Amino acid sequence: MARFNFEGEPPAEQEVCHLTTTQNVIAGRWKIVVLWYLSQRTRRFNELQRLLPGISKGILTRQLRELEEDGMVHREVYKEVPPKVEYSLTPQGKSFIPALEIMGEWGKNYMEKKQNEQLDSEKPQI
Amino acid sequence: MARFNFEGEPPAEQEVCHLTTTQNVIAGRWKIVVLWYLSQRTRRFNELQRLLPGISKGILTRQLRELEEDGMVHREVYKEVPPKVEYSLTPQGKSFIPALEIMGEWGKNYMEKKQNEQLDSEKPQI
DNA sequence: AATAGTAGGCACATTTAAATAACCTAGTCA
DNA sequence: TGACTAGGTTATTTAAATGTGCCTACTATT
């Protein structure tokens, strides 16, 4: 059971393991976008909530807590009233920025190609 | 409503949109790993199922269909008995390989750092 | 004749994630 | 006294993702 190998390719197992690790960290409806907003600067809780229209406090809290547990995000609590909590990327989190950039680039190209395909199919008169 | 902007940063909206696009394509428990296995070579259905221990036929079918709909994967059906279906990356899918590589690299470094942290916490006698 | 391999389809059950809503806290201000 | 604030928690509901089991058709093998 748990046969990850196939016809002799030893590095495959490793690579799949690493990719799965990455996937587990960024899985979640909002995490990639949260990481990107934090890559720009430190943000407060309500600021993030405004930036993510449609997210609820509960789910934003969970996404941030999970990112914190995974060592991606630092949570700084200021003992003030009203409360103030700032979120920022840890060095670990910052090391993910190149991946965010390449994913953003890819998404941009992807959308452009999709739009071209649509334009092509709208005027198929040869 | 749907306020994506904050304190004057026009490119933010765009970038978030692109990242969301990417996320929608790769969201799914197995998609990243499937893409990676297909980046190596063309694979048949049962081959993929063997490579992904624990995945069921139904869910593998769906992940492949979604990747196909998103233009990432090509499905080639051979009219033979027993049936033979080969999956491969489209050019669009291949364009995602750099992202896979950077994510794999990141996951590797991430795990290494996690292990070092654990080792450090196991012998805290200064 | 019975069984296994191949690539699924389909209905259903279960699990997980996300969304909604109500409530909490401490201090500050009017 | 009561309202207001930021940043939550908790419980409940809903939706999405994933998994299970049984079905097909045809062939080859035992």
Coordinates of C-alpha atoms (C1' of nucleotides) in Angstrom, one line a residue, chain C residues 11-30:
Chain C
dA11 C1' -26.4 7.7 -7.1
dC12 C1' -25.6 8.3 -2.6
dA13 C1' -23.1 9.1 1.9
dT14 C1' -19.7 11.3 4.3
dT15 C1' -16.4 14.7 5.4
dT16 C1' -14.6 19.2 5.2
dA17 C1' -14.9 24.0 4.3
dA18 C1' -17.2 28.1 4.3
dA19 C1' -20.9 31.3 5.3
dT20 C1' -24.3 33.4 8.7
dA21 C1' -25.5 35.2 13.0
dA22 C1' -25.3 36.2 17.7
dC23 C1' -22.6 37.2 21.4
dC24 C1' -18.3 38.8 24.2
dT25 C1' -14.6 42.0 26.0
dA26 C1' -12.6 46.4 28.1
dG27 C1' -12.1 50.8 28.1
dT28 C1' -13.6 55.4 26.2
dC29 C1' -16.7 58.9 25.2
dA30 C1' -21.1 61.5 25.6

